Structure formats: structure tokens, C-alpha cells
Short mmCIF file of C-alpha atoms in Angstrom, two decimals:
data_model
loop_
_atom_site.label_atom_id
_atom_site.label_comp_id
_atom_site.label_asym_id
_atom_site.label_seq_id
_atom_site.Cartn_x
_atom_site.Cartn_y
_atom_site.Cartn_z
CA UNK A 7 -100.51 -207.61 -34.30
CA UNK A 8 -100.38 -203.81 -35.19
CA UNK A 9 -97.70 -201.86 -37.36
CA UNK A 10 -95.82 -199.76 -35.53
CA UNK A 11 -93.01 -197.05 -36.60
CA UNK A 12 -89.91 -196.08 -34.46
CA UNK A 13 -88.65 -192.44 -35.30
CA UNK A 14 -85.31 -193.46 -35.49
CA UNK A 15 -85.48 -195.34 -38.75
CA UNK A 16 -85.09 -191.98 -40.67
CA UNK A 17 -84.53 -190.03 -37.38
CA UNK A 18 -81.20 -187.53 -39.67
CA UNK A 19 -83.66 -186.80 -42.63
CA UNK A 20 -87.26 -186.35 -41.61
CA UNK A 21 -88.83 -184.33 -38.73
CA UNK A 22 -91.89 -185.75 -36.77
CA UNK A 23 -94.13 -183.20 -38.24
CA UNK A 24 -93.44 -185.05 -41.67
CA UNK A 25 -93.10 -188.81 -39.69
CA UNK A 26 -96.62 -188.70 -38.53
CA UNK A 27 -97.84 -187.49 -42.15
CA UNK A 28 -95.92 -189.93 -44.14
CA UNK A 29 -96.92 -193.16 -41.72
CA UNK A 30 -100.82 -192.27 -41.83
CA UNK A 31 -100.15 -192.38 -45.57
CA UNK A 32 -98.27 -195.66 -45.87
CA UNK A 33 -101.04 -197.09 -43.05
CA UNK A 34 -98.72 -197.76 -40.03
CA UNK A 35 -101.04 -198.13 -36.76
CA UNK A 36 -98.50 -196.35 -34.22
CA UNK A 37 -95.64 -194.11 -34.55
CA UNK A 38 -93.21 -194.22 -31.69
CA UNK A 39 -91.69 -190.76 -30.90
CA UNK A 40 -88.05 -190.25 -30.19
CA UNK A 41 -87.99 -187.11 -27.69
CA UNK A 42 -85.78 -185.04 -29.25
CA UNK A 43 -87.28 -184.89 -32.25
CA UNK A 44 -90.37 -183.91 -30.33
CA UNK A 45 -88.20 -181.01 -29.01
CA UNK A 46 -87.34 -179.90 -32.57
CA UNK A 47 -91.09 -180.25 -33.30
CA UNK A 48 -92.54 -177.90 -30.48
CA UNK A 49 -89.79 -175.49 -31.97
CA UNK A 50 -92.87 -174.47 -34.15
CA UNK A 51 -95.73 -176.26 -32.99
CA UNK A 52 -97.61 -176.81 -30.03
CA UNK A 53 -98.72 -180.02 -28.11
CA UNK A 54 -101.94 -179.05 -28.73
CA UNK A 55 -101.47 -179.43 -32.18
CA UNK A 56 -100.14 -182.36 -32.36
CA UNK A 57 -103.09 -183.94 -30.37
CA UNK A 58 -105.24 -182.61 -32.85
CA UNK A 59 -103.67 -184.25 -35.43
CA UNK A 60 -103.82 -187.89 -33.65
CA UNK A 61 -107.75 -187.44 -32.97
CA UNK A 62 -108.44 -186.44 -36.30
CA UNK A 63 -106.62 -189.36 -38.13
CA UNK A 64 -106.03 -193.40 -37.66
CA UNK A 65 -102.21 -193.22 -36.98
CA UNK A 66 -101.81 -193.22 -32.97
CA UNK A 67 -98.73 -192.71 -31.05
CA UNK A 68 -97.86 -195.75 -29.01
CA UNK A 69 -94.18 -195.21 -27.01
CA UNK A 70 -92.02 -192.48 -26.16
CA UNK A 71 -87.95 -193.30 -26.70
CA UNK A 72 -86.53 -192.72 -24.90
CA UNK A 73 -85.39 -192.44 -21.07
CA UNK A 74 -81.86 -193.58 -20.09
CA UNK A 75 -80.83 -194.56 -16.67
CA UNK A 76 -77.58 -193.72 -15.18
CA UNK A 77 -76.72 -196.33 -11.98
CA UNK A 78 -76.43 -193.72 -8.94
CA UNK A 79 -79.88 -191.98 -9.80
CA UNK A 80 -81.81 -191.73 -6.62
CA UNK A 81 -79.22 -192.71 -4.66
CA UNK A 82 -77.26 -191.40 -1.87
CA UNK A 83 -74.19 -190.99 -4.45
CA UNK A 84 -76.65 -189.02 -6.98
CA UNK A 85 -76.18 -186.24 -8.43
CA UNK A 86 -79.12 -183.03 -7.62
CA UNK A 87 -78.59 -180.97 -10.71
CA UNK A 88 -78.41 -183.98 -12.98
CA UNK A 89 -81.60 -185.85 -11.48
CA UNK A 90 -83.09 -182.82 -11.87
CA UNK A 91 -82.76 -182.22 -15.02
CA UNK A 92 -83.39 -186.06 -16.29
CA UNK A 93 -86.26 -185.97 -13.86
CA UNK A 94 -87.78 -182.79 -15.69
CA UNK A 95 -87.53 -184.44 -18.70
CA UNK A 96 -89.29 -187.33 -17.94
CA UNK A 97 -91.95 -185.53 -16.37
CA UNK A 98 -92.31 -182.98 -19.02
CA UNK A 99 -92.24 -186.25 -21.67
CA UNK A 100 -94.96 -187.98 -19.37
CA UNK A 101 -97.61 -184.76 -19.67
CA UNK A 102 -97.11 -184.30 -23.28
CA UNK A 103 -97.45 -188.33 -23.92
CA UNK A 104 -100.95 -187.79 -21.45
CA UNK A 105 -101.93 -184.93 -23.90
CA UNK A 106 -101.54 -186.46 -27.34
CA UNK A 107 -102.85 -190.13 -26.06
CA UNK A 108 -99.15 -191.94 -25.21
CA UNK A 109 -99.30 -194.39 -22.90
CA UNK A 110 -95.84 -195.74 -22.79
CA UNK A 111 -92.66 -194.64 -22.14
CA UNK A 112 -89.32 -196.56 -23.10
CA UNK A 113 -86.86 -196.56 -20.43
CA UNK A 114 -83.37 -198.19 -21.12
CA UNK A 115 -80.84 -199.62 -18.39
CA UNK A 116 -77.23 -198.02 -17.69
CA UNK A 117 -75.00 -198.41 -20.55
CA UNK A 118 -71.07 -197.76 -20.65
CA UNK A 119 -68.60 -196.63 -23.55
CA UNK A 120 -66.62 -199.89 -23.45
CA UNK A 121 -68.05 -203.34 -21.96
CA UNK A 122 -70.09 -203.09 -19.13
CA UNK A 123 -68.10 -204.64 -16.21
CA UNK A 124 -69.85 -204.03 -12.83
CA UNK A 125 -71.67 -207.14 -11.22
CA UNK A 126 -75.34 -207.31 -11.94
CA UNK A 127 -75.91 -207.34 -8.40
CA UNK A 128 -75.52 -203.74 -8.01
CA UNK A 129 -77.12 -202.95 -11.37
CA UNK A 130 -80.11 -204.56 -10.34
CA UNK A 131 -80.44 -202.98 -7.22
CA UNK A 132 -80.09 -199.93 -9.20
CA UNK A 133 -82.28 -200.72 -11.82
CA UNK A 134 -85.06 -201.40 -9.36
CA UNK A 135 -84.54 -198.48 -7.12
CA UNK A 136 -84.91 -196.29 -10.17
CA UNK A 137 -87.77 -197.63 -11.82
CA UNK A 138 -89.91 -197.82 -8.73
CA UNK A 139 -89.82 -193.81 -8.08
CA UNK A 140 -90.12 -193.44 -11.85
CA UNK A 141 -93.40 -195.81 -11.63
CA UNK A 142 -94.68 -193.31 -8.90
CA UNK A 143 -93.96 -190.01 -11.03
CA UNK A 144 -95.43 -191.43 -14.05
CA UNK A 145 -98.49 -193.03 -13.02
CA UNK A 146 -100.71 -190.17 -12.34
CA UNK A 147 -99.76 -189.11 -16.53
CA UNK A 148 -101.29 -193.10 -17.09
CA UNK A 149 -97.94 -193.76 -18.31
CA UNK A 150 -96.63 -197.60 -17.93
CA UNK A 151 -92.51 -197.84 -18.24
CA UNK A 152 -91.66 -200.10 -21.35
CA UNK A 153 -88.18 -201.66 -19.93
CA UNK A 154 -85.88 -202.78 -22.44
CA UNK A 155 -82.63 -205.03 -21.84
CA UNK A 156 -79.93 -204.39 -24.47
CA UNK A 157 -78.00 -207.08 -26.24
CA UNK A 158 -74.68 -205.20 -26.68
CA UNK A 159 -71.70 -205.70 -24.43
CA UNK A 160 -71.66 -202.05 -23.31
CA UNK A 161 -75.11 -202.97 -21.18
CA UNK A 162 -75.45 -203.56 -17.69
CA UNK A 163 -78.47 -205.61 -18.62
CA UNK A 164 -78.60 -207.98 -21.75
CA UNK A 165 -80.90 -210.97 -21.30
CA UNK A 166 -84.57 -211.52 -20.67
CA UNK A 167 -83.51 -213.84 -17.47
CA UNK A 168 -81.95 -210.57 -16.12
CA UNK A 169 -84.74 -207.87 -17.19
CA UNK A 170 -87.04 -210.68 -15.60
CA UNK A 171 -85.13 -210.53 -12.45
CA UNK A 172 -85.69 -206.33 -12.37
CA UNK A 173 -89.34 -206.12 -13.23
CA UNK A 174 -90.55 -208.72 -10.99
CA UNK A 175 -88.56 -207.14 -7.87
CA UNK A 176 -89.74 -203.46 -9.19
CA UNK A 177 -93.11 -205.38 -8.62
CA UNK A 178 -95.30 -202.73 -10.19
CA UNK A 179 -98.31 -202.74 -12.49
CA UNK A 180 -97.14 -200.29 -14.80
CA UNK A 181 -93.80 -201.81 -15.59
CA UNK A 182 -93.15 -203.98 -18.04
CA UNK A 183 -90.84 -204.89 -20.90
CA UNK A 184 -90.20 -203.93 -24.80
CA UNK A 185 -88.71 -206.80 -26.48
CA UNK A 186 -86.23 -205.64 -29.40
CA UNK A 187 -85.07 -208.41 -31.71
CA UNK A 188 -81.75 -206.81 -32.42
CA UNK A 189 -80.95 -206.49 -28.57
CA UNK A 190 -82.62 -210.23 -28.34
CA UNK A 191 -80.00 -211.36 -30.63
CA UNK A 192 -76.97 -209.08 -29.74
CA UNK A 193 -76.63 -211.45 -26.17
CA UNK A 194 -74.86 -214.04 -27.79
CA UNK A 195 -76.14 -214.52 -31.42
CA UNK A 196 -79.21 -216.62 -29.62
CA UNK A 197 -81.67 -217.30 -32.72
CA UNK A 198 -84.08 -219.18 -30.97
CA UNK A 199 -85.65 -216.54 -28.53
CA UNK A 200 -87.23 -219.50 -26.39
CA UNK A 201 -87.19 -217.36 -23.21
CA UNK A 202 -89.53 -214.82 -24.59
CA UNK A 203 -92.02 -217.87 -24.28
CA UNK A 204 -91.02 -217.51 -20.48
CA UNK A 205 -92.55 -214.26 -20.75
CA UNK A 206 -96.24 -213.04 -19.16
CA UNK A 207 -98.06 -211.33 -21.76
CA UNK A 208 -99.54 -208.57 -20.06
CA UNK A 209 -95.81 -207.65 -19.13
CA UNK A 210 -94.65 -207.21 -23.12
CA UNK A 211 -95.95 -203.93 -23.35
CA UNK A 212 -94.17 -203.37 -26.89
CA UNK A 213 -92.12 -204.77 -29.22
CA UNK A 214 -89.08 -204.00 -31.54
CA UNK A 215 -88.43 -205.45 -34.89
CA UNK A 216 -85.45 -205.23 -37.49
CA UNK A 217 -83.18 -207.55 -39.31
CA UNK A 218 -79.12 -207.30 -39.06
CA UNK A 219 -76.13 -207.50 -41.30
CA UNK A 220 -73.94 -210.86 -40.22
CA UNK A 221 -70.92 -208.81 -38.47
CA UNK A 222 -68.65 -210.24 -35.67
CA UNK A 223 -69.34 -209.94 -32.16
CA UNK A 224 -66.94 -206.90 -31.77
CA UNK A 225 -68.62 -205.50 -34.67
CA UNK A 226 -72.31 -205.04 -33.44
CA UNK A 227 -73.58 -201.94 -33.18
CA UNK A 228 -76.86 -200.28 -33.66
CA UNK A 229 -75.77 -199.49 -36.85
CA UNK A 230 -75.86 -202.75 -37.98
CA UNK A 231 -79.45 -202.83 -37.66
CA UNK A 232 -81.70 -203.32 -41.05
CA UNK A 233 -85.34 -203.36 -42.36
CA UNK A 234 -87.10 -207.00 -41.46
CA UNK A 235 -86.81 -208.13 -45.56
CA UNK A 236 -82.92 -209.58 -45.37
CA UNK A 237 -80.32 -210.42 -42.14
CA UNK A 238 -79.15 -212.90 -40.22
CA UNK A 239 -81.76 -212.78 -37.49
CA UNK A 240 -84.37 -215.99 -37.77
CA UNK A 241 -87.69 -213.35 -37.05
CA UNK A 242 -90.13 -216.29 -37.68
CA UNK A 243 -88.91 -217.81 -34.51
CA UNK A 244 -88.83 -214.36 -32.56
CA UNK A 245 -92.42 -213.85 -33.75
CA UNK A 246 -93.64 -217.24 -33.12
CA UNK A 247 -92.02 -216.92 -29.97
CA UNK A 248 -94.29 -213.86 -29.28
CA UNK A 249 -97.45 -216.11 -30.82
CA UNK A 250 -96.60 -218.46 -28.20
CA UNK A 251 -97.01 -215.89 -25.64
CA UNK A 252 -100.16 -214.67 -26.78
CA UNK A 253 -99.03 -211.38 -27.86
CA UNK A 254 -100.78 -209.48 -30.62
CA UNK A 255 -99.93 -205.74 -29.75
CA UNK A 256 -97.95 -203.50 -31.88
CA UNK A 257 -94.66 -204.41 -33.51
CA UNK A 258 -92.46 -201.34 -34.13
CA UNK A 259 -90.04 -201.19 -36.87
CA UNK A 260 -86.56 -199.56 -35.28
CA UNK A 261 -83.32 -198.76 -36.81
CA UNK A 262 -80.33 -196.58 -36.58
CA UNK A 263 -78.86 -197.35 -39.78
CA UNK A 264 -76.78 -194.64 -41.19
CA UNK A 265 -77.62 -195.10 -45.04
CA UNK A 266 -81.27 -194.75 -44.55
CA UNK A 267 -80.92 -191.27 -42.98
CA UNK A 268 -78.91 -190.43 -46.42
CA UNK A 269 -82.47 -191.18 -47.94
CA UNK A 270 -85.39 -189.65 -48.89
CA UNK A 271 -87.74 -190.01 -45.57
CA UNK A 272 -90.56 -191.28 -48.18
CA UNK A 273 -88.80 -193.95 -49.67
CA UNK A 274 -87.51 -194.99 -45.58
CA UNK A 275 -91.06 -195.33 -44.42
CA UNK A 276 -92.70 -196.41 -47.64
CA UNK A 277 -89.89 -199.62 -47.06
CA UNK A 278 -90.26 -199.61 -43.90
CA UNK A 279 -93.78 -199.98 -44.05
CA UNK A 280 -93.99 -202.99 -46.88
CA UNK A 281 -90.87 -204.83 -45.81
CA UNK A 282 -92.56 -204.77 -42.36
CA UNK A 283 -96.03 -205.57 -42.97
CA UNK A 284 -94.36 -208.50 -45.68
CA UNK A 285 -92.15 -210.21 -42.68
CA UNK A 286 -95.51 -210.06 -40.06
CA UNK A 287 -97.93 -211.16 -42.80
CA UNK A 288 -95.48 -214.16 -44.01
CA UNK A 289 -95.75 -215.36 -40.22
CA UNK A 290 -99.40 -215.10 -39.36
CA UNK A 291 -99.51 -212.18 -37.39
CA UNK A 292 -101.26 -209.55 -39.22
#
């Protein structure tokens, strides 16, 4: 499996012109970019220049994070000015990610403030719906849509039985799933991940790693999210769950944890980095 960093892990005290410097340093394989941090990037760059800097060194970009689905889009109910706008996003997203050699593009499911309380019926006809026309739009950018269930009650889609469900209606060869280990676990406190082993392996297009701190249900957030070295989540089984599956992609390191964006963005991705590699190389994956 490869290394990969998510931009989020020091996303409130680093930039992505110092991201993409400090994981080429540390040796990460990927960098996953968080779009609006590629916004405050082309502030003062170009995307030209940023392409230049992935062909002249070994750190790649691998996902884009990300795009987030709201239920009525494309539907008779929808909104113009606000597909627009989302739509323009993604398209804009899609041509940079073609320039600069991104090939995938994270796309997460209709989430609500409070618990998500509308039958899955309807979401999945949503879901599908959506992520059909957005397979259309991004396919001539060679982008493939990296759908990714989340674990938290807010969701309107939280377990690999239900993402299933969605990306084998959508039907489509560039749609598939990223599997998150935090979002895995949220759905329940599950620490056996069997149904990833459920899973075709050309349809994990990425994957998401991180540890947790043991909270209540009512307590889990994306906050509570951690680097792989301590937690209550069992990641040898989630790996060997992926082993299983033949998987041996990248595995991208992704938190939103407050007190590592009150650090130094060298000492975040130097531990990101070793605590990382340490958790993949204990397992038999690197």
C-alpha cells in the first residue's frame, strides 16, 4: 500500500503550498487536497505551477476533498443558482485535478445538523440521481468519483451495505468508494469491518485512516479523530480486512482534530507520517 496525506490533518496551520513541501520531505506518496485550501493557494499561484511542482518531484496528488451533496440536486425541487454554483465548482475542481495529474474526486452524501431522519429510500434515489450526471461531467477531466458513506448519525448514508446499494444502481465505471475507518466505525462502534471483505477491489478507489479517542455515541464527532499510533479503533482488522480484498492502493491519513491545527504543521506531518507508516508496516502492508 502507498502513504497518503489528507490536508485536513493540519488544514488551520499550514497552507498547501507548504503541505506539498513538507510531505515530499517526510516521503508520503500522495497528498490529498482539500479545495479550499487550493482556493487560498491560487490566491498567489497558478495551476500551472503547481503541476510543475508534481512532475518535478515523487509526491503525487491522489484525491480531491471534497464535494458535498445536498438531496434535491438535479431534481425537479432543485435549486438553479445553487446547482450552479456547486456545479461550477466541481467542474472547475475536475480541470485543475486533470492539470496537476488528480484522478479522483471525493464526493460525500447529504448530511443534516441533527440526526439524519428521512428514509433511505429517497436518499438513495437521490444519491444515485446525483452521482450519475456528476459521472457524465467528470469523465471527460478522467476523473472517477471516490463515494464515501459517513458513520455519524447526522448522515443519510452510514454503512457499506447502503453505499453498496448506491454505487451498484449508479452502475458506472468511474464510481466507486473511499473507505474511512473513522466513518467505518462511527455506524455503531463495529470493530470488525467484515463487510469491507464484501467489497470489489477495483471499486475501493481510496482509503482513509485514523485512530479515535473512546467517547460516547452522542459524543462522536470528527473531532474525535486521532493519528493511527493510539484509539479505540482495532486498524489491524480494518487493514486486514482491506488485505482480504486485495487492496494495496494508497492509505490516506485524515483528521480534523483541533489540537493539531494549534501545532507546528512540521511536527503534524512529520507524526503523521511515522505514526502512519508504523501502524501499515506493523500489519504487512507497506
Amino acid at each position: 500500500m502507498k502513504l497518503s496525506y489528507n490536508q485536513a490533518t493540519a488544514r488551520d496551520c499550514s497552507s498547501l503550498e507548504k503541505d506539498v513541501i513538507l510531505c515530499e520531505k517526510e516521503g508520503f506518496d500522495y497528498i490529498e487536497i482539500r479545495l479550499d485550501m487550493l482556493d487560498e493557494y491560487l490566491k498567489d499561484h497558478t495551476v500551472r505551477e503547481l503541476a510543475q511542482f508534481f512532475q518535478t518531484h515523487r509526491l503525487k496528488p491522489h484525491a480531491l476533498n471534497a464535494l458535498y451533496l445536498y438531496g434535491e440536486m438535479y431534481s425537479e425541487q432543485d435549486e438553479d443558482r445553487k446547482r450552479e454554483a456547486l456545479e461550477s465548482r466541481f467542474l472547475n475542481a475536475c480541470e485543475t485535478g486533470r492539470q496537476i495529474g488528480s484522478r479522483y474526486f471525493i464526493i460525500v452524501p447529504p448530511l443534516s445538523e441533527m440526526v439524519y431522519t428521512k428514509p433511505f429510500d429517497e436518499t438513495k434515489a437521490n444519491c444515485v440521481r446525483i452521482l450519475r450526471r456528476l459521472s457524465e461531467l467528470s469523465r471527460p477531466y478522467g476523473i472517477n468519483l471516490c463515494f464515501e458513506l459517513v458513520g455519524l448519525r447526522k448522515s443519510s448514508v452510514r454503512s457499506i451495505a447502503e453505499a453498496r446499494e448506491i454505487v451498484e444502481e449508479v452502475n458506472r465505471e468511474n464510481v466507486g468508494y473511499v473507505f474511512d475507518s473513522y466513518n467505518l466505525f462511527t455506524n455503531g462502534g463495529d470493530n470488525s469491518f467484515e463487510a469491507l471483505k464484501t467489497v470489489p477491489v477495483n471499486k475501493i478507489f481510496a482509503v482513509h485512516i485514523n485512530n479515535a479517542d473512546d467517547c460516547a455515541a452522542d459524543d462522536m464527532a470528527q473531532d474525535k479523530r486521532r493519528f493511527c499510533d493510539q484509539g479505540i479503533i482495532r486498524l489491524d482488522r480494518f487493514l486486514n480486512a482491506l488485505k482480504e480484498t486485495g487492496y494495496d492502493g494508497m492509505v490516506s491519513i485524515e483528521t480534523f482534530r483541533p489540537e493539531y491545527w494549534r501545532m507546528e504543521p512540521e511536527e503534524v506531518i512529520h507524526l503523521a507520517y511515522r505514526t502512519t507508516r508504523d501502524t501499515l508496516e506493523k500489519n504487512g502492508c507497506l
